[in-house]
Short mmCIF file of C-alpha atoms in Angstrom, two decimals:
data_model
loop_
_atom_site.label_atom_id
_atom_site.label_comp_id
_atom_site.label_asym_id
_atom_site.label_seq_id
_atom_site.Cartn_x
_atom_site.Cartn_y
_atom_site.Cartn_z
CA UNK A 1 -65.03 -34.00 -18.96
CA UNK A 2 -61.51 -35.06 -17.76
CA UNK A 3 -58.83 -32.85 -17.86
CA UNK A 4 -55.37 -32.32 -16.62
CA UNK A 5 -53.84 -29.42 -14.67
CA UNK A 6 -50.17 -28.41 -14.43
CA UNK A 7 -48.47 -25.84 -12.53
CA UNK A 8 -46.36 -24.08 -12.76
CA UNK A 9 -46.68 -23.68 -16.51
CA UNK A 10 -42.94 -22.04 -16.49
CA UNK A 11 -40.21 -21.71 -14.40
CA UNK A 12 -36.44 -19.93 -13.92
CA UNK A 13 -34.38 -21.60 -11.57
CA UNK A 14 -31.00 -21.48 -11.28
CA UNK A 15 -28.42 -23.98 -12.00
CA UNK A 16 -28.42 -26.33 -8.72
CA UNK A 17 -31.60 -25.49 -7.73
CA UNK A 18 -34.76 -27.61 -8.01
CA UNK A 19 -38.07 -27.38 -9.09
CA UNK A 20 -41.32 -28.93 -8.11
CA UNK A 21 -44.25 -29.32 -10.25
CA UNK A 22 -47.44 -30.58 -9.95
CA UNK A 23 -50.41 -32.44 -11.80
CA UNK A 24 -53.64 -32.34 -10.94
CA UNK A 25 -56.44 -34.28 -12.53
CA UNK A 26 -60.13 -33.24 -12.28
CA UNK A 27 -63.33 -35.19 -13.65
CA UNK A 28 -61.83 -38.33 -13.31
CA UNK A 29 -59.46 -41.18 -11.10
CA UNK A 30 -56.19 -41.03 -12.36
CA UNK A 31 -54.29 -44.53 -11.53
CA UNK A 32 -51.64 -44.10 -12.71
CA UNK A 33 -49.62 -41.03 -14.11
CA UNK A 34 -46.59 -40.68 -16.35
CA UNK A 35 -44.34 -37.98 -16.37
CA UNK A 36 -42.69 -37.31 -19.18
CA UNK A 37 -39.82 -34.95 -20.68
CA UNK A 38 -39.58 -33.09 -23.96
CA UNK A 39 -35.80 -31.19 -24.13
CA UNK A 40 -35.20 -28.44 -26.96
CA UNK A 41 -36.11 -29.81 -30.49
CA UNK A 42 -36.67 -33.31 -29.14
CA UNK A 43 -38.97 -35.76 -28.34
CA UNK A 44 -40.90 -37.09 -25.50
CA UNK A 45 -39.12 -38.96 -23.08
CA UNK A 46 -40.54 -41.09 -20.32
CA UNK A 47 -39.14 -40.29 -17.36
CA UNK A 48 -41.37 -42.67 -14.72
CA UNK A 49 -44.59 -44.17 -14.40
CA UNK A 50 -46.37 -43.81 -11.00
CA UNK A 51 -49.53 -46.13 -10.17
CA UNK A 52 -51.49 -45.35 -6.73
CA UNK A 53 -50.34 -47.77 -3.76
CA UNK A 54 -47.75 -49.37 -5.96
CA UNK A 55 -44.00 -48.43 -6.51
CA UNK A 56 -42.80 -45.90 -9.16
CA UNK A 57 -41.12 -47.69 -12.17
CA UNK A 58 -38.33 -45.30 -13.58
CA UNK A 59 -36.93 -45.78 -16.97
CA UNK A 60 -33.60 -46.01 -17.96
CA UNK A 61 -31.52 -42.92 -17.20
CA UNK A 62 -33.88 -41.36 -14.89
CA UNK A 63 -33.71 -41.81 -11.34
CA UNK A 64 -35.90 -41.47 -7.71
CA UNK A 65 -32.63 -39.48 -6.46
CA UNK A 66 -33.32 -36.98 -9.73
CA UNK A 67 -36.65 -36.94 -9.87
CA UNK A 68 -38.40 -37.91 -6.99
CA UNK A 69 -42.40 -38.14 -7.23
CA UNK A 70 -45.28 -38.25 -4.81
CA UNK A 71 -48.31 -39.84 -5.94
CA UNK A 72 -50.71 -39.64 -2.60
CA UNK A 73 -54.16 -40.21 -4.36
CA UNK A 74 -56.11 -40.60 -6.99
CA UNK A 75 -56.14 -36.92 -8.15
CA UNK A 76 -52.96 -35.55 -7.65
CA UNK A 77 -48.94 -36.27 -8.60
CA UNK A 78 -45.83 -33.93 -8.20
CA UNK A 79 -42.43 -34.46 -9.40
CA UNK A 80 -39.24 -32.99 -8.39
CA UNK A 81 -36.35 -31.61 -10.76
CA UNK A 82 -33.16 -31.91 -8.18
CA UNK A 83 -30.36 -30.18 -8.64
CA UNK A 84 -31.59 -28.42 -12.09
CA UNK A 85 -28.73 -28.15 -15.08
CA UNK A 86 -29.02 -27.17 -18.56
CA UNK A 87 -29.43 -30.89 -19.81
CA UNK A 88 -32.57 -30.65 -17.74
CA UNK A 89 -34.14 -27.71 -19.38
CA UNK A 90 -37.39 -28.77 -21.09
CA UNK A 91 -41.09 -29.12 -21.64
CA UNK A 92 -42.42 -31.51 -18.40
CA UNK A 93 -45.68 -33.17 -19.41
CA UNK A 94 -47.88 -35.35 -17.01
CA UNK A 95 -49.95 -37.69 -18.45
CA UNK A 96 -53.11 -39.25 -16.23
CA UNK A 97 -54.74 -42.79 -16.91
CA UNK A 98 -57.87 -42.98 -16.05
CA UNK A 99 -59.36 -46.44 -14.28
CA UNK A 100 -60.56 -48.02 -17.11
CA UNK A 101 -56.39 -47.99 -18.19
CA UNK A 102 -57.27 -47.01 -21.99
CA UNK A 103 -57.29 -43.40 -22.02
CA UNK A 104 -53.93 -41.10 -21.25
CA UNK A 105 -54.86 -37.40 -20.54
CA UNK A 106 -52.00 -35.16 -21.05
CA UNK A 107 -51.95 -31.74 -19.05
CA UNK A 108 -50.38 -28.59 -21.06
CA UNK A 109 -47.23 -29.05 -19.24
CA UNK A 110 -44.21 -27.52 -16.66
CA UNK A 111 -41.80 -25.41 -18.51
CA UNK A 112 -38.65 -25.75 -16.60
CA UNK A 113 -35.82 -23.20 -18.03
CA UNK A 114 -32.65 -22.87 -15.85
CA UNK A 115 -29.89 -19.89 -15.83
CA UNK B 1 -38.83 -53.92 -27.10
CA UNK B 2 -41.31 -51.29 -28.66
CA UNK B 3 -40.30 -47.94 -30.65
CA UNK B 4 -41.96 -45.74 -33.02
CA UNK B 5 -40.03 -44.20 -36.31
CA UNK B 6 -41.01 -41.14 -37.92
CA UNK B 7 -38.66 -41.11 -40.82
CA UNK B 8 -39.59 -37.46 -41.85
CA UNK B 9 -38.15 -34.86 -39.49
CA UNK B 10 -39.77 -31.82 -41.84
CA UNK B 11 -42.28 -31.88 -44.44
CA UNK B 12 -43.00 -29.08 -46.38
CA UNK B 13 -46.79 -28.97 -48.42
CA UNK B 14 -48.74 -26.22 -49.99
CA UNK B 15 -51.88 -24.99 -48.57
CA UNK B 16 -54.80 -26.54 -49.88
CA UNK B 17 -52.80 -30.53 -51.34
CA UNK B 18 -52.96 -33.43 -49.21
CA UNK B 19 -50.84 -34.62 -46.85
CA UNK B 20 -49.66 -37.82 -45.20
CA UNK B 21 -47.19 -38.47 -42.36
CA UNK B 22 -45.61 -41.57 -41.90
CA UNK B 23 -45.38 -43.59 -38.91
CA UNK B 24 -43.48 -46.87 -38.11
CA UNK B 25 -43.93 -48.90 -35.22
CA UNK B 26 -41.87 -52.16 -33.66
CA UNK B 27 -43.78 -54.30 -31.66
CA UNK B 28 -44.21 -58.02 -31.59
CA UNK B 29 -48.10 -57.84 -30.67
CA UNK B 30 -51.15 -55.44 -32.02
CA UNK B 31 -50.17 -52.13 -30.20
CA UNK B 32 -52.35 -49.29 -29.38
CA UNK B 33 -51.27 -46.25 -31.81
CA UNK B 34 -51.58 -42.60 -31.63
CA UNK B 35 -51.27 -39.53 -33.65
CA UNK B 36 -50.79 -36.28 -31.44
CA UNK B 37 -50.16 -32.45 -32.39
CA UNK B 38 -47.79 -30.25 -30.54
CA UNK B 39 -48.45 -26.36 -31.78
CA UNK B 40 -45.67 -24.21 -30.73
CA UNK B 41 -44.85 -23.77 -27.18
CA UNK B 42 -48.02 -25.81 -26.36
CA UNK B 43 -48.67 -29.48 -24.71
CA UNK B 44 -49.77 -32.34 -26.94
CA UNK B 45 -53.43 -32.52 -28.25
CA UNK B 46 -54.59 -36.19 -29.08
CA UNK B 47 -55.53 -36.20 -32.81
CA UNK B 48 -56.84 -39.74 -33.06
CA UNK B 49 -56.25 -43.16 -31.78
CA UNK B 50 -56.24 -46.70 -33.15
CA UNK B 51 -56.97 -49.84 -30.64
CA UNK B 52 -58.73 -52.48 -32.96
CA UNK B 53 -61.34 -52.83 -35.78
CA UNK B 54 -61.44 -50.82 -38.94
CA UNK B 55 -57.81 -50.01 -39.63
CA UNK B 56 -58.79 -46.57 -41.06
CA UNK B 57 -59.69 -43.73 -38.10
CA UNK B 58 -61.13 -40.87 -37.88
CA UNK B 59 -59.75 -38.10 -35.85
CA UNK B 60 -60.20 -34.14 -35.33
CA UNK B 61 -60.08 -31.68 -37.75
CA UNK B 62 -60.65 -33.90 -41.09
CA UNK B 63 -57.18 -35.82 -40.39
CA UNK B 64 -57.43 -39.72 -40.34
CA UNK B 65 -54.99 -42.39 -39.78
CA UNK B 66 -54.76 -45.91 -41.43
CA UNK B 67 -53.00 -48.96 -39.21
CA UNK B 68 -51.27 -51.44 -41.40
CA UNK B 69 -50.12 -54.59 -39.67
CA UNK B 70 -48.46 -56.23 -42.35
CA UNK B 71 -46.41 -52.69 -42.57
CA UNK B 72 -46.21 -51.99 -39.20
CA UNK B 73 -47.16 -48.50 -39.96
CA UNK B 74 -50.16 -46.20 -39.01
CA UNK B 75 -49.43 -43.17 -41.48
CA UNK B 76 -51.59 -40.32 -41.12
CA UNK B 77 -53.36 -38.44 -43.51
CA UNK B 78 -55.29 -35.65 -45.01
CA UNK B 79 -56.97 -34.30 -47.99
CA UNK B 80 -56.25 -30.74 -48.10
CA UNK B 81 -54.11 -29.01 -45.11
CA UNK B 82 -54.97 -25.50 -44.26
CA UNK B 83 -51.48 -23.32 -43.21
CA UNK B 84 -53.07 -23.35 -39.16
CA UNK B 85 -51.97 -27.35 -39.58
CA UNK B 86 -48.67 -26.12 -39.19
CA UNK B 87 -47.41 -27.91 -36.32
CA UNK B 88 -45.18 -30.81 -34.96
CA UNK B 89 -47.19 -34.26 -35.13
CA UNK B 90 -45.71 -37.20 -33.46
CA UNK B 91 -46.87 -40.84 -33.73
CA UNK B 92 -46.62 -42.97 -30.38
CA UNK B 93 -47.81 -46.55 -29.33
CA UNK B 94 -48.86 -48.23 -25.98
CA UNK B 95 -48.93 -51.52 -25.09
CA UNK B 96 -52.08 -52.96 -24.09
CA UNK B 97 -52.24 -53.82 -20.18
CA UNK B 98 -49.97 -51.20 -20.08
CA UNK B 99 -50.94 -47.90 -21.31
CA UNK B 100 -47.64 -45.54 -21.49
CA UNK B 101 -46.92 -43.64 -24.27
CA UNK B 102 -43.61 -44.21 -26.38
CA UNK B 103 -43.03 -41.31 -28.63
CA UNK B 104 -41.57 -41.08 -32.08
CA UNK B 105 -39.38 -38.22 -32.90
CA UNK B 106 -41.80 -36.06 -34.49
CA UNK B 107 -42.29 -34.67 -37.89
CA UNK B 108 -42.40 -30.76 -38.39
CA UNK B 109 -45.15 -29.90 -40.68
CA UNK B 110 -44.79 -26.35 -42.51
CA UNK B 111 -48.19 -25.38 -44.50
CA UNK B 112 -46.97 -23.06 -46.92
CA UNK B 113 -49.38 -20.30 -48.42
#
């Protein structure tokens, strides 16, 4: 079956820091992948969508200089956290599309706490 | 532009009485919709989906979801929730051609005994 991997599944940085995280799909081609962000007692937010060999569309008040991601194949995805600060303290969820484009596959998610 | 409204931040049943959610959507088009469940300190688990056809869909765990076009709602429900429904459900569409999720705010459900 298709499933979606995320590591780490929690982290403690300190403020300024940065964290990377990573998504890995297995079973299946993930095209495209969305990262998304859930802060404390909130909903998710899209942060960018990624789609192998074409350029990474960001949504409003997220940025490439914030959150830089790598998307290098079909399997794999990592985003950056740059400069971490409380604002950015959340639940990091990657969601894969498979080719066919109808089905998102959400992995259990990055943890990011800072200090 | 698209957006999903989930009007009720809490809601609050008994174990064993029905339930239903509600879900509001804005989008000019047919959207994709979907009902996911977040238990705590856990990722989101897909509960069902609607793309087209019957307006009334089955998902997991006896919950189903009916899409209303002329409401632009897809409220979810159930017959009789058990207290491990306790959870936080959220309601999001896609776009066909363009399948990223836009969440709504989420509704907490507590299942009391």
């Amino acid at each position: 079956g298709a499933l979606v991997y995320q590591y780490p599944r929690r982290t403690i940085c300190k403020s300024g820091t940065s964290m990377r995280m990573e998504c890995q799909a297995v079973g299946f081609q993930a095209t495209s992948v969305a990262w998304y962000r859930q802060s404390p007692q909130k909903t998710f937010e899209l942060i960018a969508l990624s789609t192998v060999n074409s350029a990474i569309k960001y949504e409003q008040n997220f940025t490439q200089e914030k959150f830089p991601i790598s998307h290098p194949n079909l399997s794999f995805s990592s985003m950056t956290v740059l400069n971490a600060y409380l604002e950015d303290r959340g639940l990091y969820l990657c969601g894969a599309i498979d080719s066919s484009g109808n089905t998102l596959y959400f992995g259990e998610g990055s943890r990011l706490i800072v200090v | 532009a698209q957006s999903v409204t989930q009007p009720d931040a809490r809601v609050t049943v008994s174990e064993g009485a029905s339930l239903q959610l509600r879900c509001k959507y804005s989008y000019s088009g047919t959207p994709y919709l979907f009902w996911y469940v977040q238990y705590p300190r856990q990722g989101l688990q897909l509960l069902l989906k609607y793309y087209s056809g019957d307006p009334v869909v089955q998902g997991v765990n006896g919950f189903e979801a009916e899409f209303s076009k002329s409401n632009s709602s897809f409220h979810l429900r159930k017959a009789s929730v058990h207290w491990s429904d306790s959870a936080v459900y959220f309601c999001a569409l896609s776009m066909p051609n363009y399948n990223v999720l836009y969440f709504g705010s989420g509704t907490k459900l507590t299942v009391e005994p």
